[in-house]
GROMACS .gro file of C-alpha atoms in nm:
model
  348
    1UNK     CA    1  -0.105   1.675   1.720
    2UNK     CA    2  -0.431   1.570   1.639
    3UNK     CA    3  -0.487   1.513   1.236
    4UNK     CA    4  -0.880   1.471   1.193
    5UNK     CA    5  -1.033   1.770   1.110
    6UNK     CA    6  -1.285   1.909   0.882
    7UNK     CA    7  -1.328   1.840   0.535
    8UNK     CA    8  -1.074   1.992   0.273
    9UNK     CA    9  -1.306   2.277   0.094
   10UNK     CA   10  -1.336   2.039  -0.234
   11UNK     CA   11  -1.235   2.290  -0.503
   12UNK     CA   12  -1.450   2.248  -0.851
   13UNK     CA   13  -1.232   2.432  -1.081
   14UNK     CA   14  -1.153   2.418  -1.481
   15UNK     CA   15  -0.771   2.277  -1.459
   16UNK     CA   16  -0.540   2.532  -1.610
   17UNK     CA   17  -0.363   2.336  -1.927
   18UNK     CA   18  -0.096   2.060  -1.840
   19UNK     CA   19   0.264   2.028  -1.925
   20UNK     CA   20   0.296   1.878  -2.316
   21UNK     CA   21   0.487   1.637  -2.146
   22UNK     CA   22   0.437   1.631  -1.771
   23UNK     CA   23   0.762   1.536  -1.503
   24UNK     CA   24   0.846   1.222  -1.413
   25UNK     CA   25   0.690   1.222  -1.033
   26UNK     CA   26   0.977   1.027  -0.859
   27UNK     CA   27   1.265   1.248  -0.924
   28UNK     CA   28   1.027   1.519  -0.841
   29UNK     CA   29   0.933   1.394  -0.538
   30UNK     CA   30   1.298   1.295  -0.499
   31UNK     CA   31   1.422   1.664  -0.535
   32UNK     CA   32   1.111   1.805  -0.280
   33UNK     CA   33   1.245   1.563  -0.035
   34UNK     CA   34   1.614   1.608  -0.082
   35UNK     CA   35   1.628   1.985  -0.114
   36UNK     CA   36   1.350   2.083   0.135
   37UNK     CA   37   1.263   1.797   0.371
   38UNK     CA   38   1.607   1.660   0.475
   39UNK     CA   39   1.752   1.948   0.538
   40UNK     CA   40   1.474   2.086   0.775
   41UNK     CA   41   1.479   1.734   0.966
   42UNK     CA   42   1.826   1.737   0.978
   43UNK     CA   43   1.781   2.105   1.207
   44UNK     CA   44   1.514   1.926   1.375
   45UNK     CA   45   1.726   1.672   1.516
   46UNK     CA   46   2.040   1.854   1.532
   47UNK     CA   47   1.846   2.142   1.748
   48UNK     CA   48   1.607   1.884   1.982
   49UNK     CA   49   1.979   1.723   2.028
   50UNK     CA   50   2.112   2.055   2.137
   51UNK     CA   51   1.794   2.091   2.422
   52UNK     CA   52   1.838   1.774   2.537
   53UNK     CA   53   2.267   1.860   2.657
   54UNK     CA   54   2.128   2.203   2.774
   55UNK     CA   55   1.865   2.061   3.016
   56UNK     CA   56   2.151   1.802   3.100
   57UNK     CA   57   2.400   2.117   3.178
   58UNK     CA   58   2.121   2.317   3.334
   59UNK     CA   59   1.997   1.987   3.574
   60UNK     CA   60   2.369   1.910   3.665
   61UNK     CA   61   2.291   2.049   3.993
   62UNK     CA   62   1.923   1.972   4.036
   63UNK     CA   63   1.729   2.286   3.938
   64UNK     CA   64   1.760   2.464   3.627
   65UNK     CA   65   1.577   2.760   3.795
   66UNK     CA   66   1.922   2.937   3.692
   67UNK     CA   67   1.959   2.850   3.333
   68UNK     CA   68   1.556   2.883   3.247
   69UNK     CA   69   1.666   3.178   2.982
   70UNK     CA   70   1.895   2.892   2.822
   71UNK     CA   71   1.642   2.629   2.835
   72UNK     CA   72   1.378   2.844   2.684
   73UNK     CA   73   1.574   2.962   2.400
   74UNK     CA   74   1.696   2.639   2.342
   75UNK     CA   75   1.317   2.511   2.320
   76UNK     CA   76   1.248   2.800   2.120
   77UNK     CA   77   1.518   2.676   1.857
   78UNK     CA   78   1.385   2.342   1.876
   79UNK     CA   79   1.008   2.427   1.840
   80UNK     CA   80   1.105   2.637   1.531
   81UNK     CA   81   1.280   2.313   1.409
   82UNK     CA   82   0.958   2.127   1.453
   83UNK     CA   83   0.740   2.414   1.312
   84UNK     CA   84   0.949   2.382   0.964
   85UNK     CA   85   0.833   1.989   0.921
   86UNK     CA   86   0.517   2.004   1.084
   87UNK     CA   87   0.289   1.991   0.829
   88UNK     CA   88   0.477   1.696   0.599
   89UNK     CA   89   0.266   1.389   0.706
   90UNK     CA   90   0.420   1.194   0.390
   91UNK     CA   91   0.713   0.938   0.485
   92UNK     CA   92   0.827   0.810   0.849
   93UNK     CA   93   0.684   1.068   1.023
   94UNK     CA   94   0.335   0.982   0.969
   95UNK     CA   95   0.432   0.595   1.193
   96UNK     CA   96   0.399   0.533   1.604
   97UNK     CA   97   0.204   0.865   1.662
   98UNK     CA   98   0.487   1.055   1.578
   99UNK     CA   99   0.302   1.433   1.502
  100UNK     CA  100   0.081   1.367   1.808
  101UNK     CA  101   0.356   1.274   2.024
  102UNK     CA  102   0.608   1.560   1.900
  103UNK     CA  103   0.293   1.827   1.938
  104UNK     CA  104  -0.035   1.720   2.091
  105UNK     CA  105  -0.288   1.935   1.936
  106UNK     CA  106  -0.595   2.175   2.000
  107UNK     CA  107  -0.606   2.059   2.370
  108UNK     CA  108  -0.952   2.153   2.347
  109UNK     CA  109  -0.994   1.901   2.690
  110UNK     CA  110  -0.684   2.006   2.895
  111UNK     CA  111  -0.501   1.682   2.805
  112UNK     CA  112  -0.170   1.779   2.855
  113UNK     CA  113  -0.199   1.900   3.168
  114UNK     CA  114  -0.336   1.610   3.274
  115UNK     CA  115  -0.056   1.396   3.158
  116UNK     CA  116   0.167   1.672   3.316
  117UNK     CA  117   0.048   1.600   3.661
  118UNK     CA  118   0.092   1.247   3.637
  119UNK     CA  119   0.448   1.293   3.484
  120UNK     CA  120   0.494   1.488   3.753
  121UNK     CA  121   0.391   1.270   4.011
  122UNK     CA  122   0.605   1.006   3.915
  123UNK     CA  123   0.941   1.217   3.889
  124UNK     CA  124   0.842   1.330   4.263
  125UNK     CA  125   0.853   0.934   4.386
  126UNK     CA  126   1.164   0.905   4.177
  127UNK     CA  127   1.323   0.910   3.810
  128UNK     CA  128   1.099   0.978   3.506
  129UNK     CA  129   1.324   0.885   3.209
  130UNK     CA  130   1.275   0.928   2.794
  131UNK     CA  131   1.124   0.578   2.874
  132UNK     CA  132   0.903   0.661   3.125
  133UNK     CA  133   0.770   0.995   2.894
  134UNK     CA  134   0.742   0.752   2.563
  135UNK     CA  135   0.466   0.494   2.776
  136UNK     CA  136   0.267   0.802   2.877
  137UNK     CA  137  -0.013   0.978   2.729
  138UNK     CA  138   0.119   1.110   2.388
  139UNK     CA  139   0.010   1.423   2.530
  140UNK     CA  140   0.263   1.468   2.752
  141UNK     CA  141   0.589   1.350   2.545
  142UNK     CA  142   0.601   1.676   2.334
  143UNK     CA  143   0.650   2.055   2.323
  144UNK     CA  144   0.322   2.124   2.479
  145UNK     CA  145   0.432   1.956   2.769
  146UNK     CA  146   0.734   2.111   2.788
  147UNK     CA  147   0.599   2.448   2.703
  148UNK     CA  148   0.431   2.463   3.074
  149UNK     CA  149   0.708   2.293   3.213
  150UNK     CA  150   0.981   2.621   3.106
  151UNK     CA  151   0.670   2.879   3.102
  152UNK     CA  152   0.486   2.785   3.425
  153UNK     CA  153   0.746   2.646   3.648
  154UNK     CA  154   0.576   2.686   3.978
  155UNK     CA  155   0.399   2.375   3.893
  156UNK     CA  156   0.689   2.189   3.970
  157UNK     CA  157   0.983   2.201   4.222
  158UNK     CA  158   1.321   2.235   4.105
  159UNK     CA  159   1.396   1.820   4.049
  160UNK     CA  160   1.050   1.742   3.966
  161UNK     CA  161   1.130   1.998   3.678
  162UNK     CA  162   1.433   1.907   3.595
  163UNK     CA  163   1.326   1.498   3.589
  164UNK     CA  164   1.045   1.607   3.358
  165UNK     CA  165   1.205   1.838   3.137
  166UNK     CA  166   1.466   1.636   3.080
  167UNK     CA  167   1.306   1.347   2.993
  168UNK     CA  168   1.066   1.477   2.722
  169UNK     CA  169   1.359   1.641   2.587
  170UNK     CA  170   1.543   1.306   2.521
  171UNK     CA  171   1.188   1.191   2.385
  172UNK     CA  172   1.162   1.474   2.128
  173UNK     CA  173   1.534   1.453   1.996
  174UNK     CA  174   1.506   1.041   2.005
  175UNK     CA  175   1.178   1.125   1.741
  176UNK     CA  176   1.336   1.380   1.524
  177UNK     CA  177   1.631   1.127   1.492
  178UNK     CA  178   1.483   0.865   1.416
  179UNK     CA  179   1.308   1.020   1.164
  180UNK     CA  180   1.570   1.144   1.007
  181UNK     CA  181   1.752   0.805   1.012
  182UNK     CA  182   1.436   0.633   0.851
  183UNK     CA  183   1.424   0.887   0.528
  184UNK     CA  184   1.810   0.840   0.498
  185UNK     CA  185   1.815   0.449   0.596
  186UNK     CA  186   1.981   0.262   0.264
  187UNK     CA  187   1.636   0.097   0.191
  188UNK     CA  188   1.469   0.390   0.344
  189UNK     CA  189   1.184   0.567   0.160
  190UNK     CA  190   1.400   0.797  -0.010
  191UNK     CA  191   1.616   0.537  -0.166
  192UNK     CA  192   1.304   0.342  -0.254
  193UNK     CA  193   1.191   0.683  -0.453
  194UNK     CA  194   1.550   0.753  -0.657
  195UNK     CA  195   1.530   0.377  -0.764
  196UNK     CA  196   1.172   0.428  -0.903
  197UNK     CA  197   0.977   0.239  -0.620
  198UNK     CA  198   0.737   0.210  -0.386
  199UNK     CA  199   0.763   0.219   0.026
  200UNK     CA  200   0.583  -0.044   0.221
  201UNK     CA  201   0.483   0.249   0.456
  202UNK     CA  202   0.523   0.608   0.248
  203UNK     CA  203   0.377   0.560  -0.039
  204UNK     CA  204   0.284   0.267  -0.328
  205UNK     CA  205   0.503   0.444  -0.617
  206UNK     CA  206   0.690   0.755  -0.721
  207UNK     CA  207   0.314   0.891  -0.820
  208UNK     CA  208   0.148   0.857  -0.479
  209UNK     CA  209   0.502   0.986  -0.340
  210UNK     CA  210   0.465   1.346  -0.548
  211UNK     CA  211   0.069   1.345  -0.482
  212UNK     CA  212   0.125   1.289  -0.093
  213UNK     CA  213   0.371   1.584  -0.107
  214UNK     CA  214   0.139   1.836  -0.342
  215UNK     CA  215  -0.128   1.698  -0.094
  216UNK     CA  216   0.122   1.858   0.220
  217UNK     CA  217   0.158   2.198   0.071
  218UNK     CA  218  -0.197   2.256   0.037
  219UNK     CA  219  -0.271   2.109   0.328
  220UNK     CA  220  -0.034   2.247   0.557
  221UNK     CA  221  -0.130   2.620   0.380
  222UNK     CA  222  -0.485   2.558   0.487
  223UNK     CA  223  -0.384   2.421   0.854
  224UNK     CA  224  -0.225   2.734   0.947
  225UNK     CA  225  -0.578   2.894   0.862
  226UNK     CA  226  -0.824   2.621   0.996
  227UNK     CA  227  -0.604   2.559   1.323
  228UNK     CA  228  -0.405   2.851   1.411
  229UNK     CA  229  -0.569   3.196   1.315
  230UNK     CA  230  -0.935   3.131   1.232
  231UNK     CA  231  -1.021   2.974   1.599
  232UNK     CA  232  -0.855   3.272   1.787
  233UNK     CA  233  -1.018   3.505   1.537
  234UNK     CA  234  -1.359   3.375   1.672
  235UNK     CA  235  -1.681   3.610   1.476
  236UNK     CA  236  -1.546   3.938   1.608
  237UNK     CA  237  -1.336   4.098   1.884
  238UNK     CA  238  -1.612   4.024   2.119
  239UNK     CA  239  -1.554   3.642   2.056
  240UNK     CA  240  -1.184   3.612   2.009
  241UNK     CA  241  -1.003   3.341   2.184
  242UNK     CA  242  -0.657   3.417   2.258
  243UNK     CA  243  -0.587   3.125   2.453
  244UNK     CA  244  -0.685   2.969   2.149
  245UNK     CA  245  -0.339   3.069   1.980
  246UNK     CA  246  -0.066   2.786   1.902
  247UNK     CA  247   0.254   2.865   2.172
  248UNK     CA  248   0.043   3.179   2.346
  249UNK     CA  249   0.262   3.064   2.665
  250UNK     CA  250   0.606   3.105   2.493
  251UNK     CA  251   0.506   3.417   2.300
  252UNK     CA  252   0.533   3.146   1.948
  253UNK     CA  253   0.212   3.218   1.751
  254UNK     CA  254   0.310   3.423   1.503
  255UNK     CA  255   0.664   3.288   1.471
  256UNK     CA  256   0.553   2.939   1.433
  257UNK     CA  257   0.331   3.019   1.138
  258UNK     CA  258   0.637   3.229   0.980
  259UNK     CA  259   0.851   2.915   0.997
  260UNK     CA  260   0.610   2.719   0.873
  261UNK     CA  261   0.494   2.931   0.553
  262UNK     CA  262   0.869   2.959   0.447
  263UNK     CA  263   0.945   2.598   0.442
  264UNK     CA  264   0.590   2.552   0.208
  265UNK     CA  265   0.727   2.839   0.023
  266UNK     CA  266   1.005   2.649  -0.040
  267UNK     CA  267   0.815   2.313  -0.112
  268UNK     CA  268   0.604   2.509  -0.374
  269UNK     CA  269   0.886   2.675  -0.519
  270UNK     CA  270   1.025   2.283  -0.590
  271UNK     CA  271   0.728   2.206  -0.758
  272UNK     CA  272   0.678   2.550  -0.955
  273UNK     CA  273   1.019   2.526  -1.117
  274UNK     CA  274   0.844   2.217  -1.279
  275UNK     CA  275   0.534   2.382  -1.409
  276UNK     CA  276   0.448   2.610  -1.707
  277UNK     CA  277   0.614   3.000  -1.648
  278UNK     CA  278   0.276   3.137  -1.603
  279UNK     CA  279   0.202   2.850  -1.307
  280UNK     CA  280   0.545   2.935  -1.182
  281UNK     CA  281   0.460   3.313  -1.175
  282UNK     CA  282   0.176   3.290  -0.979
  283UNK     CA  283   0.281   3.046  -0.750
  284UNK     CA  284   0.598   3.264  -0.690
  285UNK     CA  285   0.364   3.590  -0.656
  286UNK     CA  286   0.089   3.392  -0.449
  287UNK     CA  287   0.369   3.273  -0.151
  288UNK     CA  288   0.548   3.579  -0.156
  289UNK     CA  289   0.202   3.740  -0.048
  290UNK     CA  290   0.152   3.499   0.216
  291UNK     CA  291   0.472   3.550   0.340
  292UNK     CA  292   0.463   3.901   0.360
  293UNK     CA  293   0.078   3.896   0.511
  294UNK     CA  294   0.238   3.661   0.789
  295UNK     CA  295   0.578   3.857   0.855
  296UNK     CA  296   0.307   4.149   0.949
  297UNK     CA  297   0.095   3.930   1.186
  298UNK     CA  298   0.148   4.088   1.565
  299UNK     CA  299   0.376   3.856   1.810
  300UNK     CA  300   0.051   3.764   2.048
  301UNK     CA  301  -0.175   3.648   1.761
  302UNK     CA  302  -0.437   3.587   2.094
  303UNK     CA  303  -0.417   3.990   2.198
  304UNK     CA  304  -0.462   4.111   1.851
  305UNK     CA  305  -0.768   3.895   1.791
  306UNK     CA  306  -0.893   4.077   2.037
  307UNK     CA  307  -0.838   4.467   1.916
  308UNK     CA  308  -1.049   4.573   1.595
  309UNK     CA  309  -0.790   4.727   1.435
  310UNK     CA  310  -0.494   4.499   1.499
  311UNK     CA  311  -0.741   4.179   1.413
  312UNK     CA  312  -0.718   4.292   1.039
  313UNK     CA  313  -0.387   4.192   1.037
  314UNK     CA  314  -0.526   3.831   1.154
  315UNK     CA  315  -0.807   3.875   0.808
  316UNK     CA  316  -0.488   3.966   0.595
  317UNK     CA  317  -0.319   3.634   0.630
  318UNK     CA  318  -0.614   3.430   0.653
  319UNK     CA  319  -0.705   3.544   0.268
  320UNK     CA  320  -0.388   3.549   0.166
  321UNK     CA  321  -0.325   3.153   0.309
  322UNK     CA  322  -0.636   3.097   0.101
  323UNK     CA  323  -0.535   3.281  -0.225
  324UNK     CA  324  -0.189   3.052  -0.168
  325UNK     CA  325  -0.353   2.726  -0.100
  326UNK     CA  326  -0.601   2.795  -0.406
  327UNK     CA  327  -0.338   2.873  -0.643
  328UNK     CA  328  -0.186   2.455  -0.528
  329UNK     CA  329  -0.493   2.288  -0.563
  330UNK     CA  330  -0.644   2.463  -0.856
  331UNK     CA  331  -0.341   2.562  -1.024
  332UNK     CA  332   0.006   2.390  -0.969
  333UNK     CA  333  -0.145   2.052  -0.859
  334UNK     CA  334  -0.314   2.031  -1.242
  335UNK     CA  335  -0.036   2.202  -1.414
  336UNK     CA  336   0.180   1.906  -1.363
  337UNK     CA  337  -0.043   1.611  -1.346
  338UNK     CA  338   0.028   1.568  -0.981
  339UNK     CA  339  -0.362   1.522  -0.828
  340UNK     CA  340  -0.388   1.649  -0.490
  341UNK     CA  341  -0.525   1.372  -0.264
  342UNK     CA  342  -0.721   1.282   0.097
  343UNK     CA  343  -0.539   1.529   0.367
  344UNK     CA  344  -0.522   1.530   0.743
  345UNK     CA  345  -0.773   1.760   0.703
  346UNK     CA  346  -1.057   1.535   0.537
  347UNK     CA  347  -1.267   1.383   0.801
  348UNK     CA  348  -1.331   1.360   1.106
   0.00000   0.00000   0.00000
């Protein structure tokens, strides 16, 4: 997806007081990665692995028209895989247009289905293979892509489909592997980190490491708001924008956001158990809100935008995203020494 958006809101605070002695940033970085980002990478490959064999069991005759119930839900596994990771922008992920090509995003000028039609094209002349999908527009390799191919299938006969499908299957699950494979290499990133060093590509040293992470909770906390609920919302029910809304084809905008807040949860939670009780207390109480306001948000985040009284569900997570993302930057960022840096957010 797309990273260059507007400016982080620059947050002019009084620091709450430091740590006596603050944590070494490596093994802190070390544990984030270990205990929250390896595991979720490892379910991202293991589930884009498991879509790729069920389009290869659903194409075994030519058309998966039968199995399109399998193939969705296994997309919908795999997209949740993806929604757990998708804000981390620290480590391998962050080479070769990786988050564009996984999830090409706002398609504000109909991109995808642009690269759709010519993906399409070609598997009507003949093969389109993970190959073929990686040389095309990044807009087209990714779940977006496959989104319209499982959710508006009269677009494309049965082969057509299954060539396509197929193939940016194999694409995704060749990503989230080699991703994984890069953080775990022997002289990989993370290995680099537990041996006190720098990575040629991550980060310069342990510090930048632990301030690239701190930098992807807040971050990814304020994504959810400046990407995924505050465009749909529009000013009012009069301006809401459902197609607006993240997954509105596969019914995902509310359950990618869930995913997503737990695994930041989780990353804050990492990074609390570091910090002063009182930091750790409202950290704890902040995500906890922010996971409740988002367990409450309707299925069709697009629909609700539009109805006054379901919309104030939409208002409910937005301020409590904010209250969570506030409490990172102004709070647990400072608390440990750990300064919160430039985010895919800054710029333009």
């Amino acid at each position: 997806m797309r990273r260059c958006f507007p400016a982080l809101l620059i947050l002019l605070v009084t620091s709450p007081p430091a740590l006596a002695k603050a944590p070494e940033p490596g093994p802190l970085a070390a544990k984030a990665i270990e205990t929250v980002l390896l595991p979720r990478y490892r379910t991202f490959a293991d589930k884009t692995a498991a879509q790729t064999e069920a389009w290869k069991r659903a194409c075994a005759d030519g058309d998966p028209a039968p199995d399109l119930e399998t193939l969705r839900d296994a997309y919908q596994q795999a997209a949740d895989g993806w929604a757990a990771v998708e804000f981390v922008t620290t480590g391998p992920i962050a080479t070769a247009l990786r988050p564009d090509r996984v999830f090409f995003g706002p398609d504000r000028r109909n991109y995808v289905a642009k690269a759709l039609a010519e993906l399409a094209g070609k598997a009507r002349d003949g093969e389109v293979s993970p190959e073929t999908v990686r040389g095309a527009s990044v807009a087209g390799q990714g779940f977006p892509a496959l989104e319209r191919v499982l959710w508006e299938p009269a677009d494309l006969d049965g082969t057509a489909r299954c060539r396509v499908g197929s193939a940016i299957a194999a694409n995704l699950s060749g990503i989230a592997a080699d991703v994984l494979a890069e953080w775990t290499a022997a002289n990989g990133p993370l290995a680099r980190l537990k041996r006190g060093e720098g990575d040629p590509v991550s980060f310069a040293d342990p510090a930048q490491a632990a301030a690239r992470l701190m930098t992807d909770l807040a971050g990814g906390v304020q994504r959810i708001n400046d990407l995924k609920l505050l465009p749909v919302l529009g000013s009012g029910p009069d301006a809401a924008r459902p197609k607006a809304a993240e997954g509105w084809r596969s019914g995902r905008s509310a359950r990618a956001i869930r995913v997503t807040v737990a695994s930041l949860a989780e990353l804050a939670k990492v990074f609390a158990e570091a910090a002063p009780a009182d930091v750790a207390k409202t950290d704890a109480k902040d995500f906890a809100a922010a996971q409740s306001a988002v367990a409450k948000l309707p299925d069709d985040i697009g629909a609700a935008a539009a109805d006054p009284a379901r919309r104030k569900t939409i208002d409910a997570a937005v301020a409590a995203l904010k209250l969570a993302q506030r409490d990172v930057a102004q709070n647990l960022g400072p608390a440990l020494g750990v300064p919160l840096g430039f985010n895919a957010l800054d710029g333009d």
